[in-house]
Coordinates of C-alpha atoms in Angstrom, one line a residue:
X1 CA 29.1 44.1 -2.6
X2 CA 27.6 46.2 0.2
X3 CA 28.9 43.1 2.6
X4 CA 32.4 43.3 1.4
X5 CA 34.1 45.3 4.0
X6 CA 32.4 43.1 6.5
X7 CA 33.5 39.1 4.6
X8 CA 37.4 40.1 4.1
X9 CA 37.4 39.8 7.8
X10 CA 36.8 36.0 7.3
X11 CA 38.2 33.1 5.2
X12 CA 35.0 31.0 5.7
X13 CA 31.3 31.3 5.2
X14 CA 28.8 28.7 6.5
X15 CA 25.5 28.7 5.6
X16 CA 22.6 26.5 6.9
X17 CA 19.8 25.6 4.6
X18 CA 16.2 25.7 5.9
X19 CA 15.1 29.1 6.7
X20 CA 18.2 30.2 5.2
X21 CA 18.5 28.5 1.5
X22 CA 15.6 26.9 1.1
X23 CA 11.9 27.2 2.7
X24 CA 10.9 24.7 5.8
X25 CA 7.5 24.3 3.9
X26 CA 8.2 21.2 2.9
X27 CA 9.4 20.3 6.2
X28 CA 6.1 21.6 7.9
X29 CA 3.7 19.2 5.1
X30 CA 5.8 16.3 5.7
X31 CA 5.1 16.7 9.5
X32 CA 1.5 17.3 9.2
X33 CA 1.0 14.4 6.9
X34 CA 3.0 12.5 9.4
X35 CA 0.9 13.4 12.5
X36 CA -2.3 12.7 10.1
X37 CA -1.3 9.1 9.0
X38 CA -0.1 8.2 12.3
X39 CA -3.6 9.1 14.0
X40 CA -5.4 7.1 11.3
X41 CA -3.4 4.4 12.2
X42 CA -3.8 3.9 15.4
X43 CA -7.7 4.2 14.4
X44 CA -7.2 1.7 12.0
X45 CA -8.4 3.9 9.3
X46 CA -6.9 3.1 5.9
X47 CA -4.3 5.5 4.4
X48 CA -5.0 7.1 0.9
X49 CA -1.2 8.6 0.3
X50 CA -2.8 11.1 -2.3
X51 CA -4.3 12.9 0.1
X52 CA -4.4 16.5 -0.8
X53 CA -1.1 17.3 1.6
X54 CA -2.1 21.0 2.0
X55 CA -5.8 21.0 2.8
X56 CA -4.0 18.3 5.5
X57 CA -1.5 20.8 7.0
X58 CA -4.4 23.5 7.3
X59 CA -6.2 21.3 9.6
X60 CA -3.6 19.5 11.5
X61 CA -1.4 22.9 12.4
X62 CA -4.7 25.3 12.3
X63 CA -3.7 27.2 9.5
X64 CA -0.1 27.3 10.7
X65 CA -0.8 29.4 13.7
X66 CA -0.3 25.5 16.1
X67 CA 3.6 25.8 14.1
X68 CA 3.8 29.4 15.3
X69 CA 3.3 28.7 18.7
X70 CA 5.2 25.6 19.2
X71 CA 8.4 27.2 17.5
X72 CA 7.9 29.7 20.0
X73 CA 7.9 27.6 22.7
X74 CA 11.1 26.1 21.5
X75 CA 10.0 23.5 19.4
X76 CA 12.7 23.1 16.4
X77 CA 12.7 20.0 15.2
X78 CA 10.2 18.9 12.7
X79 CA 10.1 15.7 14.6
X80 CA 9.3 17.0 17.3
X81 CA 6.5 19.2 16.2
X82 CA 4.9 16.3 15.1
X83 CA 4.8 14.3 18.1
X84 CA 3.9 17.1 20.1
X85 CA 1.5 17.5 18.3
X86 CA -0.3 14.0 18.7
X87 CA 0.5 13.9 22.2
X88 CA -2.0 17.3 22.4
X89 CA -4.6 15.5 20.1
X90 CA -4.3 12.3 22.2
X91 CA -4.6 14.5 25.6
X92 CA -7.7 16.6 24.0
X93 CA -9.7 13.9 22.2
X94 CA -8.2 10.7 22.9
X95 CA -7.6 8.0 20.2
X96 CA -10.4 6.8 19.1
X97 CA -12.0 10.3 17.9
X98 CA -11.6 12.4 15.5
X99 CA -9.3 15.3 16.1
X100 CA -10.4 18.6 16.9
X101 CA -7.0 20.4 16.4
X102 CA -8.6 23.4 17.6
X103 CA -8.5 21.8 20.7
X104 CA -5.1 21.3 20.8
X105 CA -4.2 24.5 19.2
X106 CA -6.0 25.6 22.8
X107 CA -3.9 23.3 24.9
X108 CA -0.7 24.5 23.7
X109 CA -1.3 28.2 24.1
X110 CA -1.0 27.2 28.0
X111 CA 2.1 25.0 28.2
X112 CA 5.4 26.1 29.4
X113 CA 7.5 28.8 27.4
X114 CA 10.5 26.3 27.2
X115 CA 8.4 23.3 26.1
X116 CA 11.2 20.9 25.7
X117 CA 11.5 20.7 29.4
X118 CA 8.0 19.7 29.1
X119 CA 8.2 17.0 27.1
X120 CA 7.6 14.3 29.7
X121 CA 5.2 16.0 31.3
X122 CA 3.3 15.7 28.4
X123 CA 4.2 11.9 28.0
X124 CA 2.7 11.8 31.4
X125 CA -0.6 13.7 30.7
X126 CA -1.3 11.7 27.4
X127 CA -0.7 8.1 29.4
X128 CA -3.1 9.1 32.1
X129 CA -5.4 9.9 29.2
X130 CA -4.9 7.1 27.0
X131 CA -3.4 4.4 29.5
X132 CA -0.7 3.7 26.8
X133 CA 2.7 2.6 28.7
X134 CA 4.8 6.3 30.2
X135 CA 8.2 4.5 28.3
X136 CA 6.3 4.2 25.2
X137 CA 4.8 7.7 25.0
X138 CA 8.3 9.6 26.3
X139 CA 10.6 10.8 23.1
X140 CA 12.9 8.7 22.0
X141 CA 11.0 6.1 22.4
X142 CA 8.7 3.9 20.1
X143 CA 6.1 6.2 19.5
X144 CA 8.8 8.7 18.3
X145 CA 10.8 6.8 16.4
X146 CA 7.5 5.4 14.8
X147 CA 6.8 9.1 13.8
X148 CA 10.2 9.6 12.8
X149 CA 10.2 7.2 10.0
X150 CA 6.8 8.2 8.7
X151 CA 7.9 11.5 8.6
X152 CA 11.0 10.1 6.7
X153 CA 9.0 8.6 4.0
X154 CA 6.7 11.3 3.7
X155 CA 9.8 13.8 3.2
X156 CA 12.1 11.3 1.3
X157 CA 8.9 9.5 -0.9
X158 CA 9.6 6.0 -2.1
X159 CA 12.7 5.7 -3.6
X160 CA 14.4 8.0 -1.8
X161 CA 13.9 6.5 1.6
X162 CA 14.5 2.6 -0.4
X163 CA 18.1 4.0 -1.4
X164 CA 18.6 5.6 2.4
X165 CA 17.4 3.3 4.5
X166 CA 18.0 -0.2 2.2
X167 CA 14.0 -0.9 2.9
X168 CA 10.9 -0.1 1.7
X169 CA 8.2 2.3 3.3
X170 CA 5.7 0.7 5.2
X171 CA 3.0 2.3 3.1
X172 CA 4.1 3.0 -0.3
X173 CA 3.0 5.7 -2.6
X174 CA 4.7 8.8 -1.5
X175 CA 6.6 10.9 -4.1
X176 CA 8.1 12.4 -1.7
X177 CA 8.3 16.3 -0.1
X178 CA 11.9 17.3 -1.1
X179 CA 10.9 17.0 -4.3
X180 CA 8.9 20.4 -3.4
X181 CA 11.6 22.1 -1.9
X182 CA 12.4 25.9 -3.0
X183 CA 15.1 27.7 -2.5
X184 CA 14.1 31.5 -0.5
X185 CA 16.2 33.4 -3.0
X186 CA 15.8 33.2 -6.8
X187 CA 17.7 30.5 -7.6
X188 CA 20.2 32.2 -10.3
X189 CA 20.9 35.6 -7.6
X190 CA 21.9 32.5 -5.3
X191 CA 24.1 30.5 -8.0
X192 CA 25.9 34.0 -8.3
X193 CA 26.2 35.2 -4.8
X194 CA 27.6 31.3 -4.2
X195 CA 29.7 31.1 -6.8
X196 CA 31.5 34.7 -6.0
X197 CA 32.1 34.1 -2.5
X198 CA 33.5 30.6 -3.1
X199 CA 36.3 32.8 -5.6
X200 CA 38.2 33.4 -2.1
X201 CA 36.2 32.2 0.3
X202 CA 36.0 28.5 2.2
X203 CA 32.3 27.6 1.8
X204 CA 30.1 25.2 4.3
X205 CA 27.0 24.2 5.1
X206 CA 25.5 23.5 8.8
X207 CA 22.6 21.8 9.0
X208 CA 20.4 19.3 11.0
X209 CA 19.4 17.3 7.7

């Protein structure tokens, strides 16, 4: 009610969800679990999709404080923070070790403030150090799109990627992140505040999902 002089100005509302509906936590496990199946795999290590998901995000982002400081640096795509995020490992440790993250929680503290311009610059650092092909490494390529669909099956699980996608996960086994999902208001407040502004307002929703 305290925003009513402000919303008759307008005949629409748009909302976008994550941050704003629901909580990106979901989004932040699926792209830690993403970043950690897709460094076993190139190890060759076998994949136990049970793994306990948040003891996995404490080590991959360093208790959060590796999210912090990408998303500061301009990072906003989940996607991206998890192939950022390899890239650093790969850079720090190379691919046959096991990660310290710490290390690459180091190594991001000194890249650029505007990271995306960086991005191939850090395709170019992790070649040199891995002597995987530039084109490979770069986003959009194969390497990201790789990550992308893990993160996809991580986030969707099993049979919501199946029904998206018309194909099975490469690894099966994952129930599946949104299933996690929260909203960031109590959920009846938030039926209520919905349901009065759609009375005689247009409602919409913006979002990258």
């Amino acid at each position: 009610m305290k925003l009513k002089p402000f919303l008759d100005k307008y005949d629409t509302v748009i909302f976008d969800m994550d941050g704003v509906i629901t909580s990106e936590q979901s989004y932040w496990d699926s792209a830690a679990l993403t970043v950690w199946e897709y460094l076993k795999f190139n190890r060759n290590e076998e994949i136990d999709t049970g793994v306990d998901y948040k003891e996995v995000r404490r080590n991959v982002f360093c208790n959060d404080e590796l999210i912090d400081i990408l998303k500061c640096k301009g990072v906003n795509s989940n996607w991206d923070l998890g192939y950022v995020t390899v890239l650093m490992a790969w850079i720090c440790c190379g691919v046959d070790n096991e990660t310290d993250f710490q290390k690459a929680l180091e190594y991001a503290k000194k890249l650029p403030e505007n990271i995306i311009e960086a991005y191939d610059l850090l395709a170019e650092e992790c070649s040199k150090a891995t002597g995987f092909d530039l084109d490979w490494l770069k986003r959009n390529g194969v390497m990201w799109k790789t990550m992308q669909t893990i993160f996809q099956e991580w986030y969707l699980g099993d049979e919501l990627y199946r029904k998206r996608y018309n194909v099975l996960p490469k690894i099966s086994g994952k129930s599946g992140q949104i299933f996690k999902e929260t909203p960031l208001l109590p959920i009846e407040p938030l039926r209520e505040m919905l349901k009065l502004l759609s009375e005689n307002k247009r409602l919409c929703v913006g979002t990258g999902r």
